[in-house]
mmCIF file of C-alpha atoms in Angstrom:
data_model
loop_
_atom_site.group_PDB
_atom_site.id
_atom_site.type_symbol
_atom_site.label_atom_id
_atom_site.label_comp_id
_atom_site.label_asym_id
_atom_site.label_seq_id
_atom_site.Cartn_x
_atom_site.Cartn_y
_atom_site.Cartn_z
ATOM 1 C CA MET A 1 164.250 175.607 64.332
ATOM 2 C CA GLU A 2 166.202 177.396 61.441
ATOM 3 C CA ARG A 3 170.403 177.177 60.666
ATOM 4 C CA PRO A 4 172.432 179.438 62.065
ATOM 5 C CA CYS A 5 174.104 181.761 60.654
ATOM 6 C CA LEU A 6 177.367 180.328 61.039
ATOM 7 C CA GLU A 7 178.902 177.074 61.188
ATOM 8 C CA LEU A 8 182.268 175.169 61.889
ATOM 9 C CA ALA A 9 181.824 174.056 58.738
ATOM 10 C CA ASP A 10 181.909 177.817 56.467
ATOM 11 C CA VAL A 11 184.927 178.030 58.673
ATOM 12 C CA VAL A 12 186.936 174.745 57.325
ATOM 13 C CA ARG A 13 185.546 175.834 54.169
ATOM 14 C CA ALA A 14 186.983 179.005 54.113
ATOM 15 C CA CYS A 15 190.162 178.857 55.713
ATOM 16 C CA GLY A 16 190.576 174.736 54.626
ATOM 17 C CA PRO A 17 193.149 175.575 52.543
ATOM 18 C CA ALA A 18 195.011 177.700 54.202
ATOM 19 C CA LEU A 19 196.623 175.598 56.877
ATOM 20 C CA PRO A 20 199.962 175.544 56.156
ATOM 21 C CA MET A 21 201.070 171.998 54.523
ATOM 22 C CA GLN A 22 203.349 170.884 56.291
ATOM 23 C CA THR A 23 201.417 170.493 59.980
ATOM 24 C CA ARG A 24 201.590 167.618 60.660
ATOM 25 C CA ARG A 25 197.725 165.728 60.900
ATOM 26 C CA THR A 26 196.379 162.363 61.316
ATOM 27 C CA SER A 27 194.216 160.876 58.981
ATOM 28 C CA GLU A 28 191.563 161.180 61.477
ATOM 29 C CA GLN A 29 191.915 165.336 61.894
ATOM 30 C CA ARG A 30 191.496 165.172 58.084
ATOM 31 C CA ARG A 31 188.839 163.086 57.643
ATOM 32 C CA ALA A 32 186.811 165.721 60.518
ATOM 33 C CA LEU A 33 187.940 168.395 58.211
ATOM 34 C CA ARG A 34 186.256 166.309 55.163
ATOM 35 C CA ASP A 35 183.709 165.546 56.931
ATOM 36 C CA VAL A 36 182.427 168.542 58.854
ATOM 37 C CA GLU A 37 183.437 170.506 55.219
ATOM 38 C CA ARG A 38 180.697 168.556 53.467
ATOM 39 C CA CYS A 39 178.068 167.530 55.999
ATOM 40 C CA ARG A 40 174.341 167.867 55.462
ATOM 41 C CA THR A 41 175.232 169.146 51.736
ATOM 42 C CA VAL A 42 175.257 167.944 48.177
ATOM 43 C CA ALA A 43 178.822 166.653 48.480
ATOM 44 C CA LEU A 44 177.462 163.287 50.521
ATOM 45 C CA GLY A 45 174.229 163.131 47.962
ATOM 46 C CA GLY A 46 170.146 162.885 49.636
ATOM 47 C CA HIS A 47 166.612 162.767 49.099
ATOM 48 C CA VAL A 48 163.836 164.945 47.949
ATOM 49 C CA GLU A 49 160.857 164.935 51.748
ATOM 50 C CA ARG A 50 157.347 165.439 49.843
ATOM 51 C CA CYS A 51 154.598 165.893 52.460
ATOM 52 C CA ALA A 52 152.078 163.544 52.710
ATOM 53 C CA GLY A 53 149.698 166.538 53.368
ATOM 54 C CA CYS A 54 150.153 169.088 50.761
ATOM 55 C CA ASP A 55 152.769 167.948 48.551
ATOM 56 C CA HIS A 56 154.845 170.327 50.439
ATOM 57 C CA THR A 57 158.330 169.774 49.358
ATOM 58 C CA ARG A 58 162.399 170.169 50.730
ATOM 59 C CA VAL A 59 165.354 168.543 50.239
ATOM 60 C CA ALA A 60 167.304 166.752 53.131
ATOM 61 C CA TYR A 61 170.938 165.829 52.502
ATOM 62 C CA ASN A 62 173.166 163.226 54.470
ATOM 63 C CA SER A 63 174.890 163.633 57.282
ATOM 64 C CA CYS A 64 178.309 163.164 57.334
ATOM 65 C CA ARG A 65 177.845 161.104 60.864
ATOM 66 C CA ASN A 66 181.866 162.136 61.986
ATOM 67 C CA ARG A 67 181.487 161.853 66.051
ATOM 68 C CA HIS A 68 183.464 165.201 65.866
ATOM 69 C CA CYS A 69 180.859 167.471 63.516
ATOM 70 C CA PRO A 70 178.648 169.660 65.270
ATOM 71 C CA LYS A 71 176.126 169.392 63.603
ATOM 72 C CA CYS A 72 175.620 165.037 64.548
ATOM 73 C CA CYS A 73 175.914 164.657 67.594
ATOM 74 C CA ALA A 74 172.570 166.141 68.811
ATOM 75 C CA SER A 75 170.658 162.783 67.237
ATOM 76 C CA GLN A 76 173.599 160.811 68.363
ATOM 77 C CA GLN A 77 173.648 161.925 71.419
ATOM 78 C CA ALA A 78 169.876 160.724 72.129
ATOM 79 C CA ALA A 79 169.865 157.433 71.074
ATOM 80 C CA TRP A 80 172.403 157.139 73.943
ATOM 81 C CA LEU A 81 170.630 158.835 76.449
ATOM 82 C CA SER A 82 167.553 156.537 76.114
ATOM 83 C CA ARG A 83 170.064 153.431 76.469
ATOM 84 C CA GLU A 84 171.581 155.110 79.556
ATOM 85 C CA ALA A 85 168.418 155.983 81.349
ATOM 86 C CA ALA A 86 167.878 151.965 82.026
ATOM 87 C CA ASN A 87 170.801 152.119 83.991
ATOM 88 C CA LEU A 88 170.025 155.131 86.385
ATOM 89 C CA LEU A 89 169.265 154.563 90.447
ATOM 90 C CA PRO A 90 167.230 156.038 92.273
ATOM 91 C CA VAL A 91 170.602 157.541 94.837
ATOM 92 C CA GLU A 92 172.487 160.725 94.358
ATOM 93 C CA TYR A 93 175.185 161.724 91.800
ATOM 94 C CA HIS A 94 178.741 162.736 92.488
ATOM 95 C CA HIS A 95 179.977 164.233 89.537
ATOM 96 C CA VAL A 96 183.876 164.383 89.954
ATOM 97 C CA VAL A 97 186.427 165.627 87.139
ATOM 98 C CA PHE A 98 190.471 164.165 86.613
ATOM 99 C CA THR A 99 192.686 167.404 84.877
ATOM 100 C CA LEU A 100 196.123 166.754 84.169
ATOM 101 C CA PRO A 101 199.118 169.390 84.741
ATOM 102 C CA ALA A 102 200.211 171.645 81.757
ATOM 103 C CA GLU A 103 203.212 169.146 81.504
ATOM 104 C CA VAL A 104 201.932 166.401 80.243
ATOM 105 C CA ASN A 105 200.128 168.414 77.513
ATOM 106 C CA PRO A 106 202.481 168.076 75.349
ATOM 107 C CA ILE A 107 203.289 164.206 75.605
ATOM 108 C CA GLY A 108 199.358 164.377 74.912
ATOM 109 C CA LEU A 109 199.693 165.536 71.492
ATOM 110 C CA GLN A 110 202.225 163.548 70.719
ATOM 111 C CA ASN A 111 200.603 160.164 72.329
ATOM 112 C CA PRO A 112 197.306 160.699 72.495
ATOM 113 C CA THR A 113 195.739 157.018 72.662
ATOM 114 C CA THR A 114 198.155 156.151 75.351
ATOM 115 C CA VAL A 115 198.159 158.970 77.620
ATOM 116 C CA TYR A 116 193.778 159.240 77.259
ATOM 117 C CA ASP A 117 193.794 155.797 78.130
ATOM 118 C CA ALA A 118 196.349 155.637 80.904
ATOM 119 C CA LEU A 119 194.030 158.920 82.295
ATOM 120 C CA MET A 120 190.765 157.394 82.233
ATOM 121 C CA SER A 121 191.967 154.497 83.328
ATOM 122 C CA ALA A 122 193.608 155.865 86.316
ATOM 123 C CA ALA A 123 190.457 158.082 87.105
ATOM 124 C CA ALA A 124 188.777 154.928 86.983
ATOM 125 C CA GLN A 125 190.944 152.856 89.040
ATOM 126 C CA THR A 126 191.376 155.415 91.634
ATOM 127 C CA ILE A 127 187.437 155.860 92.198
ATOM 128 C CA ARG A 128 187.481 152.245 92.181
ATOM 129 C CA GLU A 129 189.936 151.498 94.488
ATOM 130 C CA VAL A 130 188.741 154.247 96.899
ATOM 131 C CA ALA A 131 185.253 153.792 97.261
ATOM 132 C CA ALA A 132 186.184 150.096 98.006
ATOM 133 C CA ASN A 133 188.511 151.297 100.995
ATOM 134 C CA PRO A 134 186.455 150.523 103.956
ATOM 135 C CA LYS A 135 188.312 153.602 105.321
ATOM 136 C CA HIS A 136 186.106 155.373 102.874
ATOM 137 C CA LEU A 137 182.908 154.008 101.713
ATOM 138 C CA GLY A 138 183.737 150.169 101.324
ATOM 139 C CA ALA A 139 181.879 149.092 98.556
ATOM 140 C CA GLU A 140 181.679 148.748 94.819
ATOM 141 C CA VAL A 141 179.813 151.887 93.338
ATOM 142 C CA GLY A 142 178.755 152.185 89.455
ATOM 143 C CA LEU A 143 181.229 154.737 87.727
ATOM 144 C CA LEU A 144 180.799 156.974 83.540
ATOM 145 C CA LEU A 145 183.834 158.905 82.508
ATOM 146 C CA VAL A 146 183.472 160.329 79.794
ATOM 147 C CA LEU A 147 187.033 161.943 78.348
ATOM 148 C CA HIS A 148 187.457 166.212 77.597
ATOM 149 C CA THR A 149 190.586 167.264 75.801
ATOM 150 C CA TRP A 150 189.583 171.300 75.214
ATOM 151 C CA GLY A 151 189.379 174.788 77.354
ATOM 152 C CA GLN A 152 186.776 177.357 76.510
ATOM 153 C CA THR A 153 189.238 178.921 74.434
ATOM 154 C CA LEU A 154 189.779 175.817 72.324
ATOM 155 C CA SER A 155 193.261 175.508 74.166
ATOM 156 C CA TYR A 156 194.660 171.689 74.345
ATOM 157 C CA HIS A 157 193.484 170.659 78.498
ATOM 158 C CA PRO A 158 192.643 167.324 78.695
ATOM 159 C CA HIS A 159 190.721 166.276 81.354
ATOM 160 C CA VAL A 160 186.950 163.782 82.702
ATOM 161 C CA HIS A 161 184.200 164.178 83.658
ATOM 162 C CA GLY A 162 183.338 161.236 86.045
ATOM 163 C CA ILE A 163 179.274 160.388 87.533
ATOM 164 C CA ALA A 164 179.478 158.495 90.521
ATOM 165 C CA THR A 165 176.460 156.465 92.219
ATOM 166 C CA GLY A 166 176.319 158.054 96.400
ATOM 167 C CA GLY A 167 176.704 154.844 97.119
ATOM 168 C CA GLY A 168 177.429 150.780 96.210
ATOM 169 C CA LEU A 169 177.590 147.178 96.408
ATOM 170 C CA THR A 170 179.648 145.711 99.383
ATOM 171 C CA PRO A 171 181.601 142.307 99.199
ATOM 172 C CA ASP A 172 177.789 140.795 100.644
ATOM 173 C CA ARG A 173 175.422 142.497 98.696
ATOM 174 C CA GLN A 174 174.422 145.271 101.253
ATOM 175 C CA TRP A 175 174.367 148.419 99.705
ATOM 176 C CA ARG A 176 176.029 151.208 101.492
ATOM 177 C CA SER A 177 175.249 154.589 101.459
ATOM 178 C CA CYS A 178 177.438 157.610 101.448
ATOM 179 C CA ARG A 179 176.586 160.206 103.471
ATOM 180 C CA PRO A 180 174.343 162.989 101.834
ATOM 181 C CA GLY A 181 175.875 165.637 99.997
ATOM 182 C CA PHE A 182 179.927 163.503 100.547
ATOM 183 C CA PHE A 183 181.136 161.370 97.907
ATOM 184 C CA LEU A 184 184.712 160.593 98.667
ATOM 185 C CA PRO A 185 188.137 162.940 99.954
ATOM 186 C CA VAL A 186 189.551 164.156 97.002
ATOM 187 C CA ARG A 187 192.344 165.062 98.544
ATOM 188 C CA VAL A 188 193.144 160.596 99.007
ATOM 189 C CA LEU A 189 191.944 160.933 94.945
ATOM 190 C CA SER A 190 194.683 163.731 94.552
ATOM 191 C CA ARG A 191 197.218 161.337 95.473
ATOM 192 C CA VAL A 192 195.874 158.537 94.673
ATOM 193 C CA PHE A 193 195.203 159.826 90.828
ATOM 194 C CA ARG A 194 198.481 161.092 90.221
ATOM 195 C CA GLY A 195 200.854 157.111 91.650
ATOM 196 C CA ASN A 196 197.828 155.459 89.694
ATOM 197 C CA PHE A 197 199.596 157.698 86.033
ATOM 198 C CA LEU A 198 202.211 157.613 86.769
ATOM 199 C CA ASP A 199 202.250 153.838 86.792
ATOM 200 C CA GLN A 200 201.322 153.307 83.901
ATOM 201 C CA LEU A 201 202.957 156.233 82.053
ATOM 202 C CA ARG A 202 206.049 154.159 83.252
ATOM 203 C CA GLU A 203 204.473 150.440 81.932
ATOM 204 C CA ALA A 204 203.604 152.599 78.845
ATOM 205 C CA PHE A 205 207.469 153.989 78.404
ATOM 206 C CA THR A 206 208.754 150.411 78.709
ATOM 207 C CA ALA A 207 207.081 149.361 76.488
ATOM 208 C CA GLY A 208 207.975 151.347 74.281
ATOM 209 C CA LYS A 209 204.584 153.155 74.150
ATOM 210 C CA LEU A 210 205.613 156.275 75.007
ATOM 211 C CA ALA A 211 207.635 159.125 72.889
ATOM 212 C CA GLY A 212 209.043 162.697 72.998
ATOM 213 C CA PHE A 213 211.924 161.489 75.612
ATOM 214 C CA GLU A 214 215.798 161.119 74.696
ATOM 215 C CA ASN A 215 215.888 158.243 77.168
ATOM 216 C CA ALA A 216 214.883 156.711 80.655
ATOM 217 C CA GLY A 217 216.952 159.116 82.329
ATOM 218 C CA ALA A 218 215.195 162.664 80.737
ATOM 219 C CA PHE A 219 211.568 160.800 81.518
ATOM 220 C CA GLU A 220 212.668 159.585 85.229
ATOM 221 C CA ALA A 221 213.555 163.368 85.503
ATOM 222 C CA TRP A 222 210.328 164.195 83.926
ATOM 223 C CA VAL A 223 207.903 162.071 85.821
ATOM 224 C CA SER A 224 209.602 163.547 89.399
ATOM 225 C CA GLN A 225 208.480 167.052 88.704
ATOM 226 C CA LEU A 226 204.858 165.886 88.335
ATOM 227 C CA GLN A 227 205.578 163.194 91.402
ATOM 228 C CA ALA A 228 206.102 166.844 93.274
ATOM 229 C CA LYS A 229 202.773 168.883 92.473
ATOM 230 C CA ASP A 230 199.363 168.765 93.496
ATOM 231 C CA TRP A 231 197.363 167.533 91.344
ATOM 232 C CA VAL A 232 193.709 168.566 90.466
ATOM 233 C CA VAL A 233 190.511 166.090 91.924
ATOM 234 C CA TYR A 234 187.175 168.318 91.568
ATOM 235 C CA SER A 235 184.076 167.469 93.497
ATOM 236 C CA LYS A 236 181.524 169.281 92.834
ATOM 237 C CA PRO A 237 178.304 169.129 94.325
ATOM 238 C CA PRO A 238 176.044 165.540 94.087
ATOM 239 C CA PHE A 239 172.830 166.386 91.944
ATOM 240 C CA GLY A 240 169.245 166.354 92.940
ATOM 241 C CA GLY A 241 168.149 163.311 91.357
ATOM 242 C CA PRO A 242 168.096 161.017 88.037
ATOM 243 C CA GLN A 243 166.553 163.730 85.643
ATOM 244 C CA GLN A 244 169.542 165.656 86.598
ATOM 245 C CA VAL A 245 171.744 163.395 85.941
ATOM 246 C CA LEU A 246 170.437 163.198 82.734
ATOM 247 C CA LYS A 247 170.349 166.590 81.981
ATOM 248 C CA TYR A 248 173.818 166.046 82.639
ATOM 249 C CA LEU A 249 175.080 164.378 80.651
ATOM 250 C CA ALA A 250 172.569 164.940 77.683
ATOM 251 C CA ARG A 251 175.084 168.805 78.001
ATOM 252 C CA TYR A 252 178.776 166.774 78.314
ATOM 253 C CA THR A 253 178.343 163.274 76.306
ATOM 254 C CA HIS A 254 178.870 163.953 73.250
ATOM 255 C CA ARG A 255 180.170 167.861 73.365
ATOM 256 C CA VAL A 256 182.073 168.740 70.617
ATOM 257 C CA ALA A 257 185.314 170.980 70.953
ATOM 258 C CA ILE A 258 183.007 173.708 69.860
ATOM 259 C CA GLY A 259 178.981 173.839 69.119
ATOM 260 C CA ASN A 260 177.600 176.346 66.131
ATOM 261 C CA SER A 261 175.917 178.304 68.136
ATOM 262 C CA ARG A 262 179.107 179.861 70.245
ATOM 263 C CA LEU A 263 180.305 180.837 67.127
ATOM 264 C CA VAL A 264 180.172 184.560 66.852
ATOM 265 C CA SER A 265 181.373 185.954 62.852
ATOM 266 C CA LEU A 266 183.786 184.695 60.374
ATOM 267 C CA GLU A 267 185.658 188.310 58.777
ATOM 268 C CA GLU A 268 188.762 189.010 56.689
ATOM 269 C CA GLY A 269 189.728 185.018 57.696
ATOM 270 C CA ARG A 270 188.792 186.042 61.961
ATOM 271 C CA VAL A 271 186.925 183.629 63.356
ATOM 272 C CA THR A 272 184.622 185.285 66.712
ATOM 273 C CA PHE A 273 183.453 182.904 69.412
ATOM 274 C CA GLY A 274 182.000 183.262 72.945
ATOM 275 C CA TYR A 275 183.796 181.668 75.612
ATOM 276 C CA LYS A 276 183.174 181.551 79.327
ATOM 277 C CA ASP A 277 185.762 183.192 81.619
ATOM 278 C CA TYR A 278 185.810 180.637 84.811
ATOM 279 C CA ALA A 279 188.466 182.752 86.207
ATOM 280 C CA ASP A 280 186.207 185.260 85.906
ATOM 281 C CA SER A 281 183.131 184.122 87.429
ATOM 282 C CA ALA A 282 182.111 182.268 83.832
ATOM 283 C CA ARG A 283 181.772 184.966 82.334
ATOM 284 C CA THR A 284 180.804 185.615 78.527
ATOM 285 C CA LYS A 285 183.289 187.280 76.932
ATOM 286 C CA THR A 286 184.510 186.751 72.736
ATOM 287 C CA MET A 287 188.183 185.848 72.098
ATOM 288 C CA THR A 288 189.241 186.114 68.082
ATOM 289 C CA LEU A 289 191.292 184.033 66.283
ATOM 290 C CA GLU A 290 192.936 183.565 62.643
ATOM 291 C CA GLY A 291 191.007 181.156 61.162
ATOM 292 C CA VAL A 292 194.228 179.161 60.166
ATOM 293 C CA GLU A 293 194.954 179.527 63.697
ATOM 294 C CA PHE A 294 191.099 179.071 65.323
ATOM 295 C CA LEU A 295 191.070 174.883 62.519
ATOM 296 C CA ARG A 296 194.644 174.025 63.917
ATOM 297 C CA ARG A 297 193.378 174.503 67.984
ATOM 298 C CA TRP A 298 190.103 172.756 66.387
ATOM 299 C CA VAL A 299 192.272 169.757 64.784
ATOM 300 C CA GLN A 300 194.102 169.156 68.178
ATOM 301 C CA HIS A 301 190.821 167.829 69.363
ATOM 302 C CA VAL A 302 190.578 164.763 67.503
ATOM 303 C CA LEU A 303 190.430 161.836 68.741
ATOM 304 C CA PRO A 304 192.377 158.554 67.641
ATOM 305 C CA ARG A 305 190.354 156.269 65.258
ATOM 306 C CA GLY A 306 188.396 153.969 67.077
ATOM 307 C CA PHE A 307 188.691 155.975 71.018
ATOM 308 C CA VAL A 308 185.929 155.183 73.583
ATOM 309 C CA LYS A 309 185.657 158.725 75.613
ATOM 310 C CA ILE A 310 182.810 156.958 77.208
ATOM 311 C CA ARG A 311 182.658 154.130 78.865
ATOM 312 C CA HIS A 312 181.459 152.548 82.461
ATOM 313 C CA TYR A 313 182.996 150.542 85.453
ATOM 314 C CA GLY A 314 182.265 149.389 88.501
ATOM 315 C CA LEU A 315 178.142 148.684 88.900
ATOM 316 C CA LEU A 316 178.275 150.180 85.424
ATOM 317 C CA ALA A 317 180.148 147.912 83.501
ATOM 318 C CA ASN A 318 178.667 145.764 80.755
ATOM 319 C CA ARG A 319 180.340 142.397 82.162
ATOM 320 C CA HIS A 320 177.477 141.556 85.390
ATOM 321 C CA ARG A 321 175.235 145.492 84.375
ATOM 322 C CA ALA A 322 171.972 143.700 84.499
ATOM 323 C CA GLU A 323 172.355 141.561 86.917
ATOM 324 C CA LYS A 324 174.242 144.129 89.570
ATOM 325 C CA LEU A 325 171.361 146.934 89.148
ATOM 326 C CA SER A 326 168.774 144.128 89.731
ATOM 327 C CA VAL A 327 170.073 143.270 93.362
ATOM 328 C CA CYS A 328 171.015 147.161 93.680
ATOM 329 C CA ARG A 329 167.015 147.809 93.293
ATOM 330 C CA ARG A 330 165.814 144.911 95.050
ATOM 331 C CA LEU A 331 168.226 146.881 97.512
ATOM 332 C CA LEU A 332 166.889 150.104 97.558
ATOM 333 C CA LEU A 333 163.040 149.170 97.173
ATOM 334 C CA ALA A 334 163.088 150.646 93.834
ATOM 335 C CA LEU A 335 162.272 149.824 90.241
ATOM 336 C CA ALA A 336 164.546 151.170 87.353
ATOM 337 C CA CYS A 337 163.458 154.563 86.852
ATOM 338 C CA GLY A 338 162.580 154.447 83.268
ATOM 339 C CA LEU A 339 162.355 158.196 83.195
ATOM 340 C CA PRO A 340 162.011 160.344 79.802
ATOM 341 C CA VAL A 341 164.478 161.751 77.549
ATOM 342 C CA CYS A 342 164.521 165.260 76.214
ATOM 343 C CA VAL A 343 167.030 166.271 73.973
ATOM 344 C CA SER A 344 167.030 169.698 72.710
ATOM 345 C CA GLU A 345 169.041 170.945 69.772
ATOM 346 C CA PRO A 346 168.882 174.086 67.191
ATOM 347 C CA GLU A 347 170.692 171.268 64.611
ATOM 348 C CA VAL A 348 167.867 168.872 64.263
ATOM 349 C CA ARG A 349 165.533 169.750 62.022
ATOM 350 C CA PRO A 350 161.537 169.826 63.085
ATOM 351 C CA ASP A 351 159.700 166.910 61.240
ATOM 352 C CA ARG A 352 156.380 168.948 61.224
ATOM 353 C CA CYS A 353 155.592 170.762 57.442
ATOM 354 C CA PRO A 354 155.607 174.818 57.432
ATOM 355 C CA GLN A 355 152.849 175.115 54.821
ATOM 356 C CA CYS A 356 150.202 172.403 56.313
ATOM 357 C CA GLY A 357 151.493 171.638 59.850
ATOM 358 C CA ILE A 358 151.406 167.542 59.306
ATOM 359 C CA GLU A 359 153.474 165.184 60.858
ATOM 360 C CA SER A 360 154.419 162.746 57.444
ATOM 361 C CA TRP A 361 156.172 162.939 55.240
ATOM 362 C CA LEU A 362 157.173 160.860 52.131
ATOM 363 C CA ILE A 363 160.763 160.247 50.741
ATOM 364 C CA GLY A 364 160.385 160.630 47.309
ATOM 365 C CA GLU A 365 164.232 160.598 44.753
ATOM 366 C CA ARG A 366 167.671 159.951 45.967
ATOM 367 C CA PHE A 367 170.100 161.578 44.546
ATOM 368 C CA SER A 368 173.764 160.641 45.556
ATOM 369 C CA GLN A 369 176.694 162.550 45.890
ATOM 370 C CA PHE A 370 177.084 163.107 42.442
ATOM 371 C CA GLY A 371 173.768 164.400 41.921
ATOM 372 C CA GLU A 372 172.612 161.620 39.651
ATOM 373 C CA VAL A 373 168.655 160.220 40.678
ATOM 374 C CA ARG A 374 168.905 156.696 42.394
ATOM 375 C CA CYS A 375 165.029 156.198 43.181
ATOM 376 C CA ARG A 376 161.693 158.164 43.515
ATOM 377 C CA ASP A 377 158.497 157.600 44.778
ATOM 378 C CA SER A 378 159.068 155.002 48.229
ATOM 379 C CA GLU A 379 157.046 154.616 50.271
ATOM 380 C CA ASP A 380 158.849 154.981 52.991
ATOM 381 C CA SER A 381 158.271 157.740 55.977
ATOM 382 C CA SER A 382 159.906 159.552 58.127
#
């Protein structure tokens, strides 16, 4: 498929130099801007591919492989999904969303690693605690969490999407299912989540890992304000089966703040992009921002270096995962799903030659980021 007419890289090239120098940016944010701008250009080098059937040639530039780049997330996503498919159980899956109150946003921007860790940890702890309670389920569930920090208009909106098995292993190694169409009570999840998150922030503040407060009194006043609020935990209807779970994961796990397909135009330094207005029946609308403001919003969603935004807990935790899933499958009288993963992304280039239709390509000249030829006519094929 053809490359979109407008890409995030075009916006970075046109408006990036105008970003105020006095604006503080982390090394990861500076790197993300640089990588997106150079991705799949001669700046990163590449190679020439020659069709084995008709000698048609094409130039393939190297990818930046930055996890915030909309052109690189598709290939990373496909590899991850093929591994994740093996962990699916033939049970009902539920989608739960944990959202932080807006009052946390300024602290999150100042302390991203601390706040994001607390958010994901508190969400996982909440589901595991409530699910383990005999009053609700009394079992250990499998849980996958994905961190998102953005809203549709690139606003700062930290939240976690959770995918949980509709049942789990009891302490005596029996499978117990949730009621059909129901996971766990959201009111209970909301209260427990609020307590767990604030407890973790208290620990971080005591350890000196939470900036933004003049003293302990200011911190406790802020916490008291948050304790008086009702926190939002949303439980969506369950997925129809493992295939629907994979389709959802394909859309959400490696999603970046904005994809190239949402960009509409770049004119006179102003960027127009599409978004869904969920306050208006999810209607598709457009918004226009100054290019500098657009990039300012985008860079605030660049994650801290080394931060893991996709995490597994319970039955899906790395430790003892194979053993626990094997027990679950035996109890469910089912084998591993082994479902095919089909991901289609516009940024993935076709492998078929446009001249003769052959899918075999030979790698010819390789060139470095300086345009120098490194080797010629290798026998590798892709």
